[in-house]
Structure formats: C-alpha cells, structure tokens
Amino acid sequence: MSSSFTSKMPNIETSIFTEMSVMANQHQAINLSQGFPEFDTPAFLKDKINQAISEGRNQYSPSNGLPELLTQIADMVHRQYQTHLTDEQKLNGLNNVTITSGATEALWVAIQALVRPNDEVIIFDPAYDSYEPAIELAGGTCRHITLDTPSYAINWSQVEQSINAKTRAIIVNSPHNPTGSILSESDLNTLQGLVEKYDLYVISDEVYEHMTFDGLRHESVLRYPELFQRAFVVSSFGKTFHCTGWKMGYCAAPNELMNEFRKIHQYVTFCSFTPAQIAIAQMLKEQPSHITELANFYQQKRDVLTNALKSSRFTLLPSKGTYFLLLDYSAISELNDREFCQWLTKEAGVAAIPLSPLYPAEQRQEYHKNNKVIRLCFAKNDDTLLKAAEILCQL
Ligand SMILES: Cc1ncc(COP(=O)(O)O)c(C=O)c1O
C-alpha cells in the first residue's frame, strides 16, 4: 500500500550533535563533540532525588512547578543578578517562573506562545539547532543574521535593517553555543532599544548563564527590568548541575507572557519530573556554592585544554563562556568542516562538531570557502582533555 503521507518538515535532518556522537561511538573516538559533562552530577543531588523517590514523592507536581523550587529560583536570580533588580522588582517565582522538561521544552513553548503564522523571528547564525524547527511549526519563518567573525558578535545595524512589519521576536543566546562568545552590557542596551522601538519580544537562551570566564559578567536579560518585560528567559539545570539526562529547565517571564506560556506548557508535558524538582530545590537552597564555583571550574577546564593545544597547528579562538572552544584548522587541512570532523573521528580518534550545519543550508557552500572552524566540548575529565590534545597536537 502506498502512503500519501507528506512530511510537515521535509528538510529536517538528524541533528549534527547526534550524528557526531554516533560516529564517535562507532570509531571509539574521544568524544569532544556533543555538549554533555563526562563527570557526574553532585552526590548531594543524587541523594536527594533518591530520597524523594523512596519517600514516595512520585506523582504529578503542580503544572507550573513545585512552589519550593519556583521560590528557590527567584532567590537564586536575585543573588546572581541583583545589580539591576531592586527588592520590588525581584522576580516572583510563583508568578513568573515555570519548570520545564529541559531548556528545549522552554524554548519550544516560548516560541509557540509568541510566534503566529507569517511572523518573522530573527536568529543569529551559527544557531543552536532547535530554534528554527519550532518557529516553522508555529507557522513563522526565520530571518537569519550571520554573526561577525572571528568575534562572533552581533551586527546591530544589520539587525535594525532586517526588522520589518512581520518581525515578532529576536532570539539571543549568551553565553553562546557553539562559539563561546558572550553579549556585553552595550549589546543588551541596544537590544532593549530595538525591541522597545519596534514593539518586539525576546527569547533569551541563557542555559550557560553560570559559565563566563576571566571575570566577565553574564549579562542576563534578568538584569534589565525593562527588557525583561518583553522577554522569555530560558535556563537549564542539566547544564548547571551536570545532569543533562534529567532534562530539567525553566523559563522566567513577566506575568502576561508567563500566562500564555503556561497555557501551552500544561498541554506539552503538564509538569516535569517531581523527584528532580524536589532535589534541585534543596540543592539551590543548601549548596549555593555549586553555582558560584561553576565558572571557575569550567575556566580551569578551558585552560587545561588551551594550554595543552598550544603547540598544535590549530588556531584557538577565545572562549569567554559555555564549555566550548573553537579551533581554526586552516593550517592543517583543506577539507570542509564536516569532512574534517568525519576524518578526525575516524582517522585521528577525536570527535568534534563542524559549525556549517548550524548555518542555513543555502549558505553552506559559500561558508565553506571562507571558514574552517570546529567546536570542542571541554566538559570532560582532565585526562580525557589531555589525551585528546596529545592527538590533536600531532596533526
Ligand atoms: C544553547 C542551548 N540551548 C538549549 C539547550 C537545551 O538544553 P536542555 O538539555 O536543558 O534541553 C542546549 C543544550 O545543549 C543549548 O546548548
């Protein structure tokens, strides 16, 4: 029987993160491709989740999230970003935060809440790959703007030129995956000026919020009360607490936007995993130093890798945040970045991520002419980083 089924998403490919991890496993390569920690989640968190499960706290939580976790998030936001938030402006966890099944769900729901058929959303390339499919399924389209290289900064005059009557929202991601660049205070002020001038909204993907290096401050949208009035701010406990497989995240938004968000969230998952919510609430309350020490922890890992690669023929690009480092391999190979990553995995035994799949398909050929850059993930044990660097130094 022949099927008349037509795909709603004929152009969606398997994500490059999945593709490279599968290849890394096949060839037993050191996997510096997909962004997940090699080390375990803190013992405290494991104890608390086990305790919650054995005490029988295994049923649905309120759809928005457990009140004790919502309140702990508001307190944490206040501790981290109080510089611009007064006590009166302190985020109200119960009204303004919703717990989601990973940042992925938060991004998905925020996009469905905002984007209407024929709306345009500005995204910056290279872009994390979950934004565009969500925008398209909502009936919108992406207006792609390429980040300036090699700084991977936003060209704001190009942004302003791209805004038109259909523009609905801008998605920003800082610290930025895959490039490790971060937005500055001046970027946030410019963003605020534009969204106010043109009546737009912002989705701010801040899953690496606690990982900025060399004393640089993370410029969260939550530091800017007026900008926050037009924003969904998304974060991930998976990144913060080394438990990506738990798929726990949250979204913060002002009342009006959060109400819309919650209407959709209740029909996507209803609620997220209750025992993890209990454990994370306790972690935030009793072990706040995990978060304040995270930047230092990852900065040391970045430094282990960058020092070990000093004698290599790669050119290292600055990593100001996240757990990613970009390497320019133009002195080593003529292959395009996808071919180079395949070769690196199969022949050298190190898996990395090519950047070109994170640009629109129609731009990739042109991209390959001028760019030879790959991404390494340094959320790994030091001996893994050193082993990988030893191989990379021989190329
Ligand atoms: C920029 C960015 N946004 C969102 C996510 C998704 O986070 P989660 O695993 O919490 O869904 C990731 C994960 O890699 C990411 O890098």
PDB file of N, CA, C and O in Angstrom, residues 291-343:
ATOM      1  N   ILE A 291      26.915  26.777  42.264  1.00  0.00           N
ATOM      2  CA  ILE A 291      26.717  27.730  41.164  1.00  0.00           C
ATOM      3  C   ILE A 291      27.809  28.792  41.156  1.00  0.00           C
ATOM      4  O   ILE A 291      28.357  29.116  40.098  1.00  0.00           O
ATOM      5  N   THR A 292      28.159  29.291  42.339  1.00  0.00           N
ATOM      6  CA  THR A 292      29.155  30.375  42.335  1.00  0.00           C
ATOM      7  C   THR A 292      30.548  29.851  41.945  1.00  0.00           C
ATOM      8  O   THR A 292      31.388  30.613  41.489  1.00  0.00           O
ATOM      9  N   GLU A 293      30.765  28.549  42.095  1.00  0.00           N
ATOM     10  CA  GLU A 293      32.085  27.995  41.733  1.00  0.00           C
ATOM     11  C   GLU A 293      32.141  27.456  40.303  1.00  0.00           C
ATOM     12  O   GLU A 293      33.189  27.042  39.825  1.00  0.00           O
ATOM     13  N   LEU A 294      30.995  27.460  39.625  1.00  0.00           N
ATOM     14  CA  LEU A 294      30.941  26.786  38.316  1.00  0.00           C
ATOM     15  C   LEU A 294      31.830  27.448  37.257  1.00  0.00           C
ATOM     16  O   LEU A 294      32.494  26.767  36.470  1.00  0.00           O
ATOM     17  N   ALA A 295      31.838  28.778  37.255  1.00  0.00           N
ATOM     18  CA  ALA A 295      32.624  29.496  36.242  1.00  0.00           C
ATOM     19  C   ALA A 295      34.099  29.125  36.390  1.00  0.00           C
ATOM     20  O   ALA A 295      34.782  28.824  35.399  1.00  0.00           O
ATOM     21  N   ASN A 296      34.567  29.112  37.636  1.00  0.00           N
ATOM     22  CA  ASN A 296      35.951  28.773  37.890  1.00  0.00           C
ATOM     23  C   ASN A 296      36.281  27.341  37.492  1.00  0.00           C
ATOM     24  O   ASN A 296      37.323  27.055  36.905  1.00  0.00           O
ATOM     25  N   PHE A 297      35.349  26.457  37.817  1.00  0.00           N
ATOM     26  CA  PHE A 297      35.507  25.037  37.478  1.00  0.00           C
ATOM     27  C   PHE A 297      35.708  24.868  35.965  1.00  0.00           C
ATOM     28  O   PHE A 297      36.636  24.182  35.514  1.00  0.00           O
ATOM     29  N   TYR A 298      34.837  25.520  35.191  1.00  0.00           N
ATOM     30  CA  TYR A 298      34.955  25.359  33.731  1.00  0.00           C
ATOM     31  C   TYR A 298      36.110  26.176  33.147  1.00  0.00           C
ATOM     32  O   TYR A 298      36.697  25.783  32.136  1.00  0.00           O
ATOM     33  N   GLN A 299      36.431  27.300  33.782  1.00  0.00           N
ATOM     34  CA  GLN A 299      37.578  28.076  33.284  1.00  0.00           C
ATOM     35  C   GLN A 299      38.855  27.241  33.392  1.00  0.00           C
ATOM     36  O   GLN A 299      39.690  27.231  32.497  1.00  0.00           O
ATOM     37  N   GLN A 300      38.974  26.482  34.489  1.00  0.00           N
ATOM     38  CA  GLN A 300      40.158  25.630  34.638  1.00  0.00           C
ATOM     39  C   GLN A 300      40.210  24.576  33.540  1.00  0.00           C
ATOM     40  O   GLN A 300      41.257  24.269  32.998  1.00  0.00           O
ATOM     41  N   LYS A 301      39.031  24.035  33.200  1.00  0.00           N
ATOM     42  CA  LYS A 301      38.995  23.008  32.134  1.00  0.00           C
ATOM     43  C   LYS A 301      39.392  23.642  30.796  1.00  0.00           C
ATOM     44  O   LYS A 301      40.135  23.067  30.012  1.00  0.00           O
ATOM     45  N   ARG A 302      38.837  24.840  30.543  1.00  0.00           N
ATOM     46  CA  ARG A 302      39.206  25.530  29.302  1.00  0.00           C
ATOM     47  C   ARG A 302      40.715  25.723  29.250  1.00  0.00           C
ATOM     48  O   ARG A 302      41.350  25.499  28.220  1.00  0.00           O
ATOM     49  N   ASP A 303      41.309  26.114  30.394  1.00  0.00           N
ATOM     50  CA  ASP A 303      42.742  26.398  30.413  1.00  0.00           C
ATOM     51  C   ASP A 303      43.574  25.127  30.245  1.00  0.00           C
ATOM     52  O   ASP A 303      44.616  25.148  29.598  1.00  0.00           O
ATOM     53  N   VAL A 304      43.100  24.013  30.823  1.00  0.00           N
ATOM     54  CA  VAL A 304      43.811  22.734  30.623  1.00  0.00           C
ATOM     55  C   VAL A 304      43.868  22.432  29.119  1.00  0.00           C
ATOM     56  O   VAL A 304      44.924  22.118  28.561  1.00  0.00           O
ATOM     57  N   LEU A 305      42.740  22.587  28.454  1.00  0.00           N
ATOM     58  CA  LEU A 305      42.695  22.251  27.017  1.00  0.00           C
ATOM     59  C   LEU A 305      43.503  23.257  26.192  1.00  0.00           C
ATOM     60  O   LEU A 305      44.292  22.856  25.328  1.00  0.00           O
ATOM     61  N   THR A 306      43.320  24.538  26.453  1.00  0.00           N
ATOM     62  CA  THR A 306      44.029  25.530  25.619  1.00  0.00           C
ATOM     63  C   THR A 306      45.546  25.422  25.828  1.00  0.00           C
ATOM     64  O   THR A 306      46.308  25.491  24.866  1.00  0.00           O
ATOM     65  N   ASN A 307      45.982  25.200  27.073  1.00  0.00           N
ATOM     66  CA  ASN A 307      47.432  25.065  27.302  1.00  0.00           C
ATOM     67  C   ASN A 307      47.979  23.832  26.594  1.00  0.00           C
ATOM     68  O   ASN A 307      49.044  23.868  25.995  1.00  0.00           O
ATOM     69  N   ALA A 308      47.192  22.750  26.649  1.00  0.00           N
ATOM     70  CA  ALA A 308      47.670  21.500  26.030  1.00  0.00           C
ATOM     71  C   ALA A 308      47.680  21.602  24.506  1.00  0.00           C
ATOM     72  O   ALA A 308      48.361  20.829  23.839  1.00  0.00           O
ATOM     73  N   LEU A 309      46.947  22.553  23.958  1.00  0.00           N
ATOM     74  CA  LEU A 309      46.901  22.685  22.489  1.00  0.00           C
ATOM     75  C   LEU A 309      47.862  23.751  21.969  1.00  0.00           C
ATOM     76  O   LEU A 309      47.922  24.003  20.765  1.00  0.00           O
ATOM     77  N   LYS A 310      48.616  24.350  22.889  1.00  0.00           N
ATOM     78  CA  LYS A 310      49.467  25.485  22.484  1.00  0.00           C
ATOM     79  C   LYS A 310      50.438  25.133  21.367  1.00  0.00           C
ATOM     80  O   LYS A 310      50.686  25.933  20.472  1.00  0.00           O
ATOM     81  N   SER A 311      50.985  23.905  21.425  1.00  0.00           N
ATOM     82  CA  SER A 311      51.980  23.555  20.407  1.00  0.00           C
ATOM     83  C   SER A 311      51.327  22.978  19.147  1.00  0.00           C
ATOM     84  O   SER A 311      52.018  22.535  18.243  1.00  0.00           O
ATOM     85  N   SER A 312      50.014  22.979  19.072  1.00  0.00           N
ATOM     86  CA  SER A 312      49.349  22.396  17.894  1.00  0.00           C
ATOM     87  C   SER A 312      49.347  23.406  16.749  1.00  0.00           C
ATOM     88  O   SER A 312      49.704  24.566  16.923  1.00  0.00           O
ATOM     89  N   ARG A 313      48.907  22.929  15.566  1.00  0.00           N
ATOM     90  CA  ARG A 313      48.825  23.842  14.409  1.00  0.00           C
ATOM     91  C   ARG A 313      47.426  24.459  14.291  1.00  0.00           C
ATOM     92  O   ARG A 313      47.131  25.145  13.331  1.00  0.00           O
ATOM     93  N   PHE A 314      46.572  24.188  15.252  1.00  0.00           N
ATOM     94  CA  PHE A 314      45.257  24.839  15.271  1.00  0.00           C
ATOM     95  C   PHE A 314      45.404  26.282  15.764  1.00  0.00           C
ATOM     96  O   PHE A 314      46.270  26.557  16.598  1.00  0.00           O
ATOM     97  N   THR A 315      44.527  27.153  15.284  1.00  0.00           N
ATOM     98  CA  THR A 315      44.421  28.489  15.889  1.00  0.00           C
ATOM     99  C   THR A 315      43.238  28.449  16.844  1.00  0.00           C
ATOM    100  O   THR A 315      42.123  28.071  16.452  1.00  0.00           O
ATOM    101  N   LEU A 316      43.496  28.818  18.106  1.00  0.00           N
ATOM    102  CA  LEU A 316      42.436  28.744  19.123  1.00  0.00           C
ATOM    103  C   LEU A 316      41.682  30.070  19.173  1.00  0.00           C
ATOM    104  O   LEU A 316      42.298  31.131  19.266  1.00  0.00           O
ATOM    105  N   LEU A 317      40.368  30.020  19.121  1.00  0.00           N
ATOM    106  CA  LEU A 317      39.563  31.238  19.242  1.00  0.00           C
ATOM    107  C   LEU A 317      39.192  31.439  20.708  1.00  0.00           C
ATOM    108  O   LEU A 317      39.121  30.466  21.458  1.00  0.00           O
ATOM    109  N   PRO A 318      38.956  32.699  21.120  1.00  0.00           N
ATOM    110  CA  PRO A 318      38.673  32.912  22.545  1.00  0.00           C
ATOM    111  C   PRO A 318      37.364  32.276  22.992  1.00  0.00           C
ATOM    112  O   PRO A 318      36.364  32.379  22.283  1.00  0.00           O
ATOM    113  N   SER A 319      37.376  31.598  24.140  1.00  0.00           N
ATOM    114  CA  SER A 319      36.140  31.071  24.720  1.00  0.00           C
ATOM    115  C   SER A 319      35.863  31.888  25.978  1.00  0.00           C
ATOM    116  O   SER A 319      36.561  31.752  26.975  1.00  0.00           O
ATOM    117  N   LYS A 320      34.853  32.741  25.910  1.00  0.00           N
ATOM    118  CA  LYS A 320      34.547  33.632  27.051  1.00  0.00           C
ATOM    119  C   LYS A 320      33.498  33.032  27.975  1.00  0.00           C
ATOM    120  O   LYS A 320      33.242  33.539  29.057  1.00  0.00           O
ATOM    121  N   GLY A 321      32.830  31.983  27.514  1.00  0.00           N
ATOM    122  CA  GLY A 321      31.800  31.339  28.317  1.00  0.00           C
ATOM    123  C   GLY A 321      31.381  30.041  27.659  1.00  0.00           C
ATOM    124  O   GLY A 321      31.891  29.687  26.597  1.00  0.00           O
ATOM    125  N   THR A 322      30.430  29.310  28.264  1.00  0.00           N
ATOM    126  CA  THR A 322      29.988  27.950  27.858  1.00  0.00           C
ATOM    127  C   THR A 322      31.056  26.924  28.219  1.00  0.00           C
ATOM    128  O   THR A 322      32.013  27.244  28.931  1.00  0.00           O
ATOM    129  N   TYR A 323      30.922  25.703  27.688  1.00  0.00           N
ATOM    130  CA  TYR A 323      32.027  24.754  27.822  1.00  0.00           C
ATOM    131  C   TYR A 323      32.513  24.320  26.449  1.00  0.00           C
ATOM    132  O   TYR A 323      32.853  23.172  26.239  1.00  0.00           O
ATOM    133  N   PHE A 324      32.590  25.315  25.549  1.00  0.00           N
ATOM    134  CA  PHE A 324      33.035  25.035  24.183  1.00  0.00           C
ATOM    135  C   PHE A 324      34.223  25.908  23.788  1.00  0.00           C
ATOM    136  O   PHE A 324      34.335  27.048  24.228  1.00  0.00           O
ATOM    137  N   LEU A 325      35.061  25.324  22.938  1.00  0.00           N
ATOM    138  CA  LEU A 325      36.219  26.037  22.415  1.00  0.00           C
ATOM    139  C   LEU A 325      36.241  25.835  20.901  1.00  0.00           C
ATOM    140  O   LEU A 325      36.103  24.706  20.436  1.00  0.00           O
ATOM    141  N   LEU A 326      36.427  26.920  20.156  1.00  0.00           N
ATOM    142  CA  LEU A 326      36.515  26.798  18.698  1.00  0.00           C
ATOM    143  C   LEU A 326      37.976  26.719  18.271  1.00  0.00           C
ATOM    144  O   LEU A 326      38.829  27.437  18.796  1.00  0.00           O
ATOM    145  N   LEU A 327      38.228  25.844  17.285  1.00  0.00           N
ATOM    146  CA  LEU A 327      39.569  25.721  16.715  1.00  0.00           C
ATOM    147  C   LEU A 327      39.489  25.969  15.219  1.00  0.00           C
ATOM    148  O   LEU A 327      38.630  25.394  14.542  1.00  0.00           O
ATOM    149  N   ASP A 328      40.408  26.790  14.724  1.00  0.00           N
ATOM    150  CA  ASP A 328      40.519  27.010  13.284  1.00  0.00           C
ATOM    151  C   ASP A 328      41.595  26.045  12.766  1.00  0.00           C
ATOM    152  O   ASP A 328      42.721  26.041  13.274  1.00  0.00           O
ATOM    153  N   TYR A 329      41.208  25.210  11.795  1.00  0.00           N
ATOM    154  CA  TYR A 329      42.159  24.184  11.332  1.00  0.00           C
ATOM    155  C   TYR A 329      42.715  24.495   9.945  1.00  0.00           C
ATOM    156  O   TYR A 329      43.244  23.604   9.268  1.00  0.00           O
ATOM    157  N   SER A 330      42.659  25.775   9.515  1.00  0.00           N
ATOM    158  CA  SER A 330      43.080  26.036   8.125  1.00  0.00           C
ATOM    159  C   SER A 330      44.542  25.701   7.848  1.00  0.00           C
ATOM    160  O   SER A 330      44.895  25.435   6.706  1.00  0.00           O
ATOM    161  N   ALA A 331      45.378  25.685   8.896  1.00  0.00           N
ATOM    162  CA  ALA A 331      46.790  25.333   8.662  1.00  0.00           C
ATOM    163  C   ALA A 331      46.973  23.825   8.498  1.00  0.00           C
ATOM    164  O   ALA A 331      48.050  23.352   8.134  1.00  0.00           O
ATOM    165  N   ILE A 332      45.930  23.043   8.761  1.00  0.00           N
ATOM    166  CA  ILE A 332      46.080  21.582   8.798  1.00  0.00           C
ATOM    167  C   ILE A 332      45.436  20.884   7.617  1.00  0.00           C
ATOM    168  O   ILE A 332      45.957  19.893   7.109  1.00  0.00           O
ATOM    169  N   SER A 333      44.283  21.382   7.164  1.00  0.00           N
ATOM    170  CA  SER A 333      43.547  20.622   6.152  1.00  0.00           C
ATOM    171  C   SER A 333      42.742  21.538   5.232  1.00  0.00           C
ATOM    172  O   SER A 333      42.314  22.624   5.634  1.00  0.00           O
ATOM    173  N   GLU A 334      42.555  21.024   4.010  1.00  0.00           N
ATOM    174  CA  GLU A 334      41.741  21.720   3.007  1.00  0.00           C
ATOM    175  C   GLU A 334      40.295  21.224   3.035  1.00  0.00           C
ATOM    176  O   GLU A 334      39.431  21.750   2.340  1.00  0.00           O
ATOM    177  N   LEU A 335      40.040  20.158   3.800  1.00  0.00           N
ATOM    178  CA  LEU A 335      38.684  19.586   3.819  1.00  0.00           C
ATOM    179  C   LEU A 335      37.688  20.600   4.369  1.00  0.00           C
ATOM    180  O   LEU A 335      38.055  21.462   5.171  1.00  0.00           O
ATOM    181  N   ASN A 336      36.410  20.470   3.960  1.00  0.00           N
ATOM    182  CA  ASN A 336      35.424  21.330   4.613  1.00  0.00           C
ATOM    183  C   ASN A 336      35.177  20.807   6.037  1.00  0.00           C
ATOM    184  O   ASN A 336      35.618  19.717   6.396  1.00  0.00           O
ATOM    185  N   ASP A 337      34.471  21.582   6.849  1.00  0.00           N
ATOM    186  CA  ASP A 337      34.440  21.271   8.281  1.00  0.00           C
ATOM    187  C   ASP A 337      33.753  19.941   8.599  1.00  0.00           C
ATOM    188  O   ASP A 337      34.157  19.217   9.498  1.00  0.00           O
ATOM    189  N   ARG A 338      32.723  19.610   7.803  1.00  0.00           N
ATOM    190  CA  ARG A 338      32.036  18.338   8.052  1.00  0.00           C
ATOM    191  C   ARG A 338      32.961  17.166   7.721  1.00  0.00           C
ATOM    192  O   ARG A 338      33.102  16.220   8.508  1.00  0.00           O
ATOM    193  N   GLU A 339      33.613  17.278   6.549  1.00  0.00           N
ATOM    194  CA  GLU A 339      34.548  16.211   6.143  1.00  0.00           C
ATOM    195  C   GLU A 339      35.705  16.110   7.139  1.00  0.00           C
ATOM    196  O   GLU A 339      36.161  15.022   7.488  1.00  0.00           O
ATOM    197  N   PHE A 340      36.173  17.282   7.590  1.00  0.00           N
ATOM    198  CA  PHE A 340      37.300  17.278   8.523  1.00  0.00           C
ATOM    199  C   PHE A 340      36.909  16.579   9.832  1.00  0.00           C
ATOM    200  O   PHE A 340      37.671  15.773  10.366  1.00  0.00           O
ATOM    201  N   CYS A 341      35.682  16.854  10.323  1.00  0.00           N
ATOM    202  CA  CYS A 341      35.241  16.213  11.578  1.00  0.00           C
ATOM    203  C   CYS A 341      35.084  14.704  11.394  1.00  0.00           C
ATOM    204  O   CYS A 341      35.382  13.931  12.307  1.00  0.00           O
ATOM    205  N   GLN A 342      34.605  14.302  10.194  1.00  0.00           N
ATOM    206  CA  GLN A 342      34.482  12.858   9.943  1.00  0.00           C
ATOM    207  C   GLN A 342      35.872  12.211   9.931  1.00  0.00           C
ATOM    208  O   GLN A 342      36.109  11.178  10.555  1.00  0.00           O
ATOM    209  N   TRP A 343      36.798  12.873   9.251  1.00  0.00           N
ATOM    210  CA  TRP A 343      38.168  12.368   9.184  1.00  0.00           C
ATOM    211  C   TRP A 343      38.794  12.309  10.580  1.00  0.00           C
ATOM    212  O   TRP A 343      39.411  11.319  10.968  1.00  0.00           O
TER     213      TRP A 343
END
